[in-house]
Amino acid sequence: MNNYKIKQDPVILGIESSCDETAAAVIRGRKLLSSVIISSATEQAKYGGVVPEIASRAHTEAVDEAVKTALKDAGVTLKQLDAVAVTYGAGLLGALLVGLSFAKSLAYTLGVPLIAVNHIRGHLAAAYLSDEELKPPYITLLASGGHTAILHTKTYTEFEVLGSTLDDAAGEAFDKVARILNLPYPGGPNVQRLAEKGAANIPFPQSLVKNSQNLQFSYSGLKTAVINYCHTAEQKGERICAENVAASFQCAAIDPLVKKTVECALKVGAKTVTAGGGVAANDYLRLTLKAECDKHKIKLVLPEKKYCTDNAAMIAAEGLIQYTAKNFAPMDINACAQIPLK
Ligand code: KG4
Ligand code: ZN
């Protein structure tokens, strides 16, 4: 299984199908050649969130087109592929199996290595596509729908978790607040749009929990505070200013992430900070993290917004790391609904 000849700048196809995006991308070395995303979000929006069965069916219909388009856009033929990288977890099982089975068949037929990618490691690897010079060590702010953590990436394959959330993830909190404010799915971008029109003048509790052992975040208290604020106003017959609620929530959710990420970088002496995951597409986070990094002369590497939310370019980027480490997957590898961060 590990007898493949390792190339210098391999051509890698990445496939992602863990949630509601069917995505395919091609890289040559660290250069991104193409990235295609076919989303079932509009269909899912009718149900207010992702329906797993609908996601699986949508992937089945879209995966072939996504891969063909990615190859065409990259100007690469199937025969030129040196490896196929695919998300094997975490995510919705049925959805993952569509991409994984497709990738297995392709790798098997082409006689190239199959690389099984942990979706979260994909989010971390997205930064490599933004800056070809980026190399460890650095600090990463990871904020997605399932994870919120500050990591110290020490080598291409190893990181230490410096802090994480005790309960909800930041993205989950954005989605819940969107529901409280009757905003449609997907919640995060809609909360951001509303927040841009409001003032952060409601003192919601910040999502930071401190103890001597670890640096932790908590989003359940913030979410409850937003619910209570809206319900109390409703009971009093007062109209809430949804724009101000969104802006105040956004600050309470994001300010601690930015502050602590930079504090961690200063503490460990890291000269570079990166970010990844859907919440890293948030403009307020991007602006405040940039300002804070500039203040301390820390280099910030932010993936483009489209590579913060789910995509296959990041899966191909992590695929390259695993390819270089000769970490290839057996053909009987199964999809995993949950994979611990560490
Ligand atoms: O990384 P991602 O696409 O999927 C997961 O792996 O979870 O992250 C999705 C999460 C959702 O909770 C979504 O509401 C949030 O990222 N998100 C945002 C923004 N765009 C996506 N949250 C705040 N502001 C945004 N602009
Ligand atoms: Zn994701």
Short mmCIF file of C-alpha atoms and ligand atoms in Angstrom, two decimals:
data_model
loop_
_atom_site.label_atom_id
_atom_site.label_comp_id
_atom_site.label_asym_id
_atom_site.label_seq_id
_atom_site.Cartn_x
_atom_site.Cartn_y
_atom_site.Cartn_z
CA MET A 1 0.00 0.00 0.00
CA ASN A 2 2.89 2.40 0.72
CA ASN A 3 4.98 1.55 -2.34
CA TYR A 4 3.85 4.45 -4.46
CA LYS A 5 6.56 6.66 -5.93
CA ILE A 6 6.32 10.07 -4.24
CA LYS A 7 6.45 13.00 -6.65
CA GLN A 8 7.68 16.52 -5.94
CA ASP A 9 4.59 18.48 -7.02
CA PRO A 10 1.87 15.86 -7.25
CA VAL A 11 -1.45 16.50 -8.97
CA ILE A 12 -4.12 15.74 -6.36
CA LEU A 13 -7.88 15.60 -6.76
CA GLY A 14 -9.78 16.52 -3.58
CA ILE A 15 -13.38 15.47 -2.96
CA GLU A 16 -15.61 16.76 -0.14
CA SER A 17 -19.16 15.60 0.70
CA SER A 18 -19.46 15.74 4.49
CA CYS A 19 -22.49 18.06 4.69
CA ASP A 20 -24.48 19.93 2.04
CA GLU A 21 -21.68 20.87 -0.37
CA THR A 22 -20.52 18.49 -3.08
CA ALA A 23 -17.07 19.77 -3.91
CA ALA A 24 -14.10 18.78 -6.04
CA ALA A 25 -10.77 20.55 -6.58
CA VAL A 26 -7.41 19.92 -8.19
CA ILE A 27 -4.01 21.09 -6.95
CA ARG A 28 -0.50 20.72 -8.37
CA GLY A 29 1.87 20.95 -5.43
CA ARG A 30 0.57 23.90 -3.41
CA LYS A 31 -0.93 25.57 -6.45
CA LEU A 32 -4.71 25.43 -6.68
CA LEU A 33 -5.78 24.66 -10.25
CA SER A 34 -9.55 24.46 -9.81
CA SER A 35 -12.31 24.36 -7.22
CA VAL A 36 -15.94 23.47 -7.80
CA ILE A 37 -18.75 23.57 -5.23
CA ILE A 38 -22.26 22.33 -5.96
CA SER A 39 -24.40 23.21 -2.94
CA SER A 40 -27.78 21.84 -1.90
CA ALA A 41 -28.17 24.74 0.60
CA THR A 42 -31.14 26.28 -1.27
CA GLU A 43 -32.97 22.94 -1.10
CA GLN A 44 -32.00 22.52 2.58
CA ALA A 45 -33.15 26.07 3.41
CA LYS A 46 -36.77 24.97 2.84
CA TYR A 47 -36.40 22.74 5.91
CA GLY A 48 -34.48 25.27 8.02
CA GLY A 49 -31.31 23.12 8.16
CA VAL A 50 -29.53 20.18 6.60
CA VAL A 51 -31.68 17.07 6.09
CA PRO A 52 -29.16 14.18 5.88
CA GLU A 53 -31.16 12.11 3.38
CA ILE A 54 -31.54 15.06 1.02
CA ALA A 55 -27.81 15.79 1.34
CA SER A 56 -26.86 12.19 0.42
CA ARG A 57 -29.12 12.18 -2.60
CA ALA A 58 -27.83 15.56 -3.75
CA HIS A 59 -24.22 14.32 -3.48
CA THR A 60 -25.05 11.21 -5.52
CA GLU A 61 -26.44 13.39 -8.29
CA ALA A 62 -23.66 16.01 -8.17
CA VAL A 63 -20.38 14.22 -7.47
CA ASP A 64 -19.62 13.12 -11.03
CA GLU A 65 -20.32 16.59 -12.42
CA ALA A 66 -18.24 18.26 -9.68
CA VAL A 67 -15.21 16.03 -10.40
CA LYS A 68 -15.50 16.32 -14.19
CA THR A 69 -15.77 20.12 -13.98
CA ALA A 70 -12.84 20.38 -11.56
CA LEU A 71 -10.63 18.30 -13.91
CA LYS A 72 -11.75 20.32 -16.94
CA ASP A 73 -11.19 23.68 -15.21
CA ALA A 74 -7.74 22.51 -14.12
CA GLY A 75 -6.87 21.28 -17.60
CA VAL A 76 -5.96 17.92 -16.11
CA THR A 77 -6.97 14.43 -17.27
CA LEU A 78 -7.76 11.52 -14.97
CA LYS A 79 -4.51 9.86 -16.03
CA GLN A 80 -2.48 12.82 -14.77
CA LEU A 81 -3.76 12.42 -11.18
CA ASP A 82 -1.14 11.27 -8.68
CA ALA A 83 -3.58 10.77 -5.78
CA VAL A 84 -7.21 11.12 -4.77
CA ALA A 85 -7.90 12.79 -1.41
CA VAL A 86 -11.36 12.58 0.12
CA THR A 87 -13.08 13.56 3.37
CA TYR A 88 -13.82 10.39 5.38
CA GLY A 89 -15.14 12.25 8.48
CA ALA A 90 -16.43 13.98 10.45
CA GLY A 91 -19.84 14.60 8.97
CA LEU A 92 -23.12 13.00 7.94
CA LEU A 93 -22.47 9.30 7.34
CA GLY A 94 -24.63 8.88 4.24
CA ALA A 95 -23.22 12.07 2.74
CA LEU A 96 -19.59 11.08 3.46
CA LEU A 97 -20.09 7.63 1.93
CA VAL A 98 -21.02 9.11 -1.44
CA GLY A 99 -17.71 11.00 -1.78
CA LEU A 100 -15.65 8.24 -0.17
CA SER A 101 -17.03 5.49 -2.42
CA PHE A 102 -16.55 7.66 -5.50
CA ALA A 103 -12.94 8.43 -4.49
CA LYS A 104 -12.19 4.77 -3.76
CA SER A 105 -13.42 3.66 -7.18
CA LEU A 106 -11.38 6.36 -8.87
CA ALA A 107 -8.17 5.65 -6.94
CA TYR A 108 -8.59 1.90 -7.47
CA THR A 109 -9.17 2.23 -11.21
CA LEU A 110 -6.32 4.69 -11.72
CA GLY A 111 -3.92 2.75 -9.46
CA VAL A 112 -3.08 5.87 -7.44
CA PRO A 113 -3.08 6.29 -3.64
CA LEU A 114 -6.29 7.05 -1.78
CA ILE A 115 -5.86 9.68 0.93
CA ALA A 116 -8.47 9.83 3.68
CA VAL A 117 -8.77 13.37 5.01
CA ASN A 118 -10.13 14.50 8.36
CA HIS A 119 -12.45 17.40 7.45
CA ILE A 120 -11.18 19.57 10.28
CA ARG A 121 -7.57 19.11 9.22
CA GLY A 122 -8.78 20.22 5.82
CA HIS A 123 -10.04 23.49 7.33
CA LEU A 124 -6.61 24.00 8.91
CA ALA A 125 -4.81 23.27 5.63
CA ALA A 126 -6.84 25.86 3.69
CA ALA A 127 -4.33 28.52 4.77
CA TYR A 128 -1.56 26.81 2.75
CA LEU A 129 -3.44 27.72 -0.41
CA SER A 130 -3.40 31.42 0.47
CA ASP A 131 0.30 31.65 1.09
CA GLU A 132 2.73 29.32 -0.62
CA GLU A 133 5.42 30.37 1.87
CA LEU A 134 3.38 29.41 4.97
CA LYS A 135 5.07 26.79 7.12
CA PRO A 136 4.73 25.71 10.77
CA PRO A 137 4.97 26.75 13.52
CA TYR A 138 1.97 29.05 13.75
CA ILE A 139 -1.25 29.59 15.73
CA THR A 140 -4.62 28.76 14.15
CA LEU A 141 -8.06 29.97 15.09
CA LEU A 142 -10.43 27.19 14.09
CA ALA A 143 -14.11 28.21 14.13
CA SER A 144 -16.64 26.11 12.26
CA GLY A 145 -20.12 24.69 12.76
CA GLY A 146 -18.71 21.86 14.88
CA HIS A 147 -15.47 23.17 16.39
CA THR A 148 -14.08 26.22 18.11
CA ALA A 149 -10.46 26.00 19.16
CA ILE A 150 -7.09 27.69 19.20
CA LEU A 151 -4.33 25.40 17.98
CA HIS A 152 -0.56 25.54 17.96
CA THR A 153 0.52 23.90 14.72
CA LYS A 154 4.05 22.66 15.33
CA THR A 155 4.77 20.62 12.20
CA TYR A 156 2.73 19.92 9.06
CA THR A 157 1.11 16.95 10.79
CA GLU A 158 1.15 17.84 14.51
CA PHE A 159 -0.70 20.44 16.54
CA GLU A 160 -1.48 21.13 20.17
CA VAL A 161 -4.93 22.30 21.28
CA LEU A 162 -4.40 25.40 23.41
CA GLY A 163 -8.05 26.08 24.04
CA SER A 164 -11.48 24.98 22.87
CA THR A 165 -15.20 25.34 23.52
CA LEU A 166 -16.85 23.63 26.46
CA ASP A 167 -20.21 23.37 24.73
CA ASP A 168 -21.50 24.81 21.44
CA ALA A 169 -19.22 25.78 18.58
CA ALA A 170 -19.14 29.41 17.42
CA GLY A 171 -20.83 28.55 14.10
CA GLU A 172 -23.55 26.64 15.93
CA ALA A 173 -24.21 29.74 18.07
CA PHE A 174 -24.51 31.88 14.91
CA ASP A 175 -26.99 29.36 13.49
CA LYS A 176 -29.04 29.29 16.71
CA VAL A 177 -29.16 33.08 16.98
CA ALA A 178 -30.23 33.21 13.32
CA ARG A 179 -33.18 30.97 14.22
CA ILE A 180 -34.10 33.17 17.22
CA LEU A 181 -34.09 36.17 14.88
CA ASN A 182 -36.11 34.27 12.24
CA LEU A 183 -33.30 34.45 9.69
CA PRO A 184 -33.14 31.73 7.04
CA TYR A 185 -30.55 28.93 6.77
CA PRO A 186 -27.54 29.21 6.53
CA GLY A 187 -27.54 31.33 9.67
CA GLY A 188 -24.00 32.69 9.99
CA PRO A 189 -23.85 34.88 6.87
CA ASN A 190 -27.38 36.19 7.55
CA VAL A 191 -26.52 37.20 11.13
CA GLN A 192 -23.45 38.98 9.76
CA ARG A 193 -25.49 40.89 7.16
CA LEU A 194 -27.98 42.01 9.81
CA ALA A 195 -25.20 42.90 12.26
CA GLU A 196 -23.66 45.24 9.69
CA LYS A 197 -26.76 47.45 9.99
CA GLY A 198 -26.82 47.51 13.80
CA ALA A 199 -24.93 48.81 16.82
CA ALA A 200 -23.29 46.53 19.36
CA ASN A 201 -24.99 48.24 22.30
CA ILE A 202 -26.45 45.26 24.24
CA PRO A 203 -24.08 43.89 26.89
CA PHE A 204 -24.33 40.15 26.16
CA PRO A 205 -21.83 38.00 28.11
CA GLN A 206 -18.60 37.23 26.28
CA SER A 207 -17.96 33.61 25.39
CA LEU A 208 -14.71 33.24 27.30
CA VAL A 209 -14.18 30.90 30.23
CA LYS A 210 -10.86 31.01 31.98
CA ASN A 211 -9.25 28.50 34.27
CA SER A 212 -5.66 27.83 35.14
CA GLN A 213 -5.47 24.62 33.10
CA ASN A 214 -6.81 25.64 29.77
CA LEU A 215 -8.18 28.43 27.71
CA GLN A 216 -11.80 27.69 27.08
CA PHE A 217 -14.80 29.16 25.36
CA SER A 218 -18.49 28.69 26.04
CA TYR A 219 -21.32 29.67 23.73
CA SER A 220 -24.35 28.23 25.53
CA GLY A 221 -24.56 31.15 28.01
CA LEU A 222 -24.35 33.70 25.21
CA LYS A 223 -27.06 31.90 23.25
CA THR A 224 -29.33 31.79 26.35
CA ALA A 225 -28.70 35.50 26.98
CA VAL A 226 -29.87 36.30 23.43
CA ILE A 227 -32.97 34.10 23.86
CA ASN A 228 -33.78 35.73 27.23
CA TYR A 229 -33.31 39.23 25.84
CA CYS A 230 -35.71 38.54 22.96
CA HIS A 231 -38.31 36.74 25.14
CA THR A 232 -38.28 39.43 27.84
CA ALA A 233 -38.87 42.12 25.23
CA GLU A 234 -41.69 40.06 23.72
CA GLN A 235 -43.35 39.59 27.14
CA LYS A 236 -43.19 43.33 27.76
CA GLY A 237 -44.65 43.96 24.34
CA GLU A 238 -41.49 45.80 23.28
CA ARG A 239 -40.08 45.58 19.78
CA ILE A 240 -36.46 44.44 19.64
CA CYS A 241 -33.99 45.96 17.24
CA ALA A 242 -32.84 42.74 15.50
CA GLU A 243 -29.89 44.58 13.91
CA ASN A 244 -28.57 45.60 17.33
CA VAL A 245 -29.12 42.09 18.74
CA ALA A 246 -27.16 40.61 15.81
CA ALA A 247 -24.33 43.17 16.13
CA SER A 248 -24.08 42.73 19.92
CA PHE A 249 -24.11 38.94 19.62
CA GLN A 250 -21.48 39.01 16.87
CA CYS A 251 -19.11 41.08 19.03
CA ALA A 252 -19.67 38.91 22.11
CA ALA A 253 -19.04 35.77 20.06
CA ILE A 254 -16.02 36.95 18.11
CA ASP A 255 -14.09 39.45 20.27
CA PRO A 256 -12.85 36.74 22.71
CA LEU A 257 -11.74 34.50 19.83
CA VAL A 258 -9.67 37.27 18.30
CA LYS A 259 -8.24 38.48 21.58
CA LYS A 260 -7.24 35.02 22.77
CA THR A 261 -5.81 33.91 19.44
CA VAL A 262 -3.41 36.84 19.43
CA GLU A 263 -2.63 36.35 23.13
CA CYS A 264 -1.74 32.71 22.40
CA ALA A 265 0.53 33.76 19.52
CA LEU A 266 2.34 36.22 21.78
CA LYS A 267 2.61 33.66 24.56
CA VAL A 268 4.21 30.93 22.44
CA GLY A 269 6.18 33.44 20.37
CA ALA A 270 4.49 32.50 17.09
CA LYS A 271 5.08 35.01 14.33
CA THR A 272 2.18 33.81 12.20
CA VAL A 273 -1.54 33.33 12.79
CA THR A 274 -3.97 31.53 10.46
CA ALA A 275 -7.71 30.92 10.66
CA GLY A 276 -10.07 28.33 9.24
CA GLY A 277 -13.66 27.08 9.29
CA GLY A 278 -16.90 28.74 8.24
CA VAL A 279 -16.85 31.45 10.93
CA ALA A 280 -13.48 32.61 9.58
CA ALA A 281 -15.49 33.86 6.58
CA ASN A 282 -17.10 36.42 8.91
CA ASP A 283 -16.04 39.93 7.89
CA TYR A 284 -16.05 41.30 11.45
CA LEU A 285 -13.74 38.45 12.54
CA ARG A 286 -11.45 39.00 9.55
CA LEU A 287 -11.19 42.76 10.14
CA THR A 288 -10.66 42.59 13.89
CA LEU A 289 -8.18 39.70 13.69
CA LYS A 290 -6.20 41.61 11.04
CA ALA A 291 -6.16 44.77 13.16
CA GLU A 292 -5.07 42.88 16.27
CA CYS A 293 -2.33 40.97 14.39
CA ASP A 294 -1.08 44.19 12.77
CA LYS A 295 -0.92 45.84 16.18
CA HIS A 296 1.45 43.13 17.40
CA LYS A 297 3.35 42.75 14.09
CA ILE A 298 2.10 39.20 13.64
CA LYS A 299 1.64 37.92 10.09
CA LEU A 300 -1.96 36.86 9.39
CA VAL A 301 -2.71 34.25 6.74
CA LEU A 302 -6.44 34.12 6.05
CA PRO A 303 -7.85 31.73 3.48
CA GLU A 304 -10.18 33.41 0.98
CA LYS A 305 -13.75 33.34 2.31
CA LYS A 306 -14.80 30.62 -0.15
CA TYR A 307 -12.05 28.38 1.27
CA CYS A 308 -13.15 28.96 4.88
CA THR A 309 -16.56 27.38 4.41
CA ASP A 310 -16.72 23.79 3.14
CA ASN A 311 -14.81 23.18 -0.09
CA ALA A 312 -12.57 20.56 -1.68
CA ALA A 313 -9.50 22.75 -2.23
CA MET A 314 -8.75 22.44 1.49
CA ILE A 315 -9.19 18.64 1.25
CA ALA A 316 -6.67 18.51 -1.60
CA ALA A 317 -4.32 20.78 0.44
CA GLU A 318 -4.45 18.43 3.43
CA GLY A 319 -4.16 15.56 0.93
CA LEU A 320 -0.79 16.98 -0.12
CA ILE A 321 0.43 16.93 3.49
CA GLN A 322 -0.66 13.31 3.92
CA TYR A 323 0.79 12.38 0.50
CA THR A 324 4.16 13.80 1.50
CA ALA A 325 3.96 11.85 4.79
CA LYS A 326 3.04 8.73 2.72
CA ASN A 327 -0.08 8.35 4.79
CA PHE A 328 -2.29 6.42 2.40
CA ALA A 329 -5.63 4.84 3.23
CA PRO A 330 -6.61 1.19 2.80
CA MET A 331 -9.50 0.42 0.43
CA ASP A 332 -11.65 -0.85 3.31
CA ILE A 333 -11.59 2.52 5.12
CA ASN A 334 -15.05 3.53 6.31
CA ALA A 335 -16.69 6.90 6.82
CA CYS A 336 -16.67 8.29 10.38
CA ALA A 337 -19.47 10.50 11.71
CA GLN A 338 -17.22 11.86 14.46
CA ILE A 339 -13.47 12.23 14.77
CA PRO A 340 -11.98 13.85 17.87
CA LEU A 341 -10.03 17.04 17.21
CA LYS A 342 -6.96 15.36 18.70
O1 KG4 B 1 -16.72 25.10 8.22
P1 KG4 B 1 -18.14 25.09 7.87
O2 KG4 B 1 -18.54 25.49 6.47
O3 KG4 B 1 -18.78 23.70 8.15
C1 KG4 B 1 -18.38 22.92 9.23
O4 KG4 B 1 -17.40 22.17 9.07
O5 KG4 B 1 -19.02 23.07 10.29
O6 KG4 B 1 -18.84 26.06 8.93
C2 KG4 B 1 -20.20 26.28 8.89
C3 KG4 B 1 -20.51 27.24 9.98
C4 KG4 B 1 -22.01 27.47 10.11
O7 KG4 B 1 -22.34 27.37 11.48
C5 KG4 B 1 -22.19 28.85 9.56
O8 KG4 B 1 -23.29 29.54 10.14
C6 KG4 B 1 -20.88 29.52 9.91
O9 KG4 B 1 -19.91 28.51 9.69
N1 KG4 B 1 -20.62 30.66 9.03
C7 KG4 B 1 -20.53 31.93 9.47
C8 KG4 B 1 -20.33 32.74 8.33
N2 KG4 B 1 -20.28 31.93 7.23
C9 KG4 B 1 -20.45 30.65 7.69
N3 KG4 B 1 -20.62 32.44 10.71
C10 KG4 B 1 -20.50 33.76 10.85
N4 KG4 B 1 -20.33 34.62 9.80
C11 KG4 B 1 -20.23 34.14 8.54
N5 KG4 B 1 -20.05 34.98 7.51
ZN ZN B 2 -16.43 22.38 7.50
#
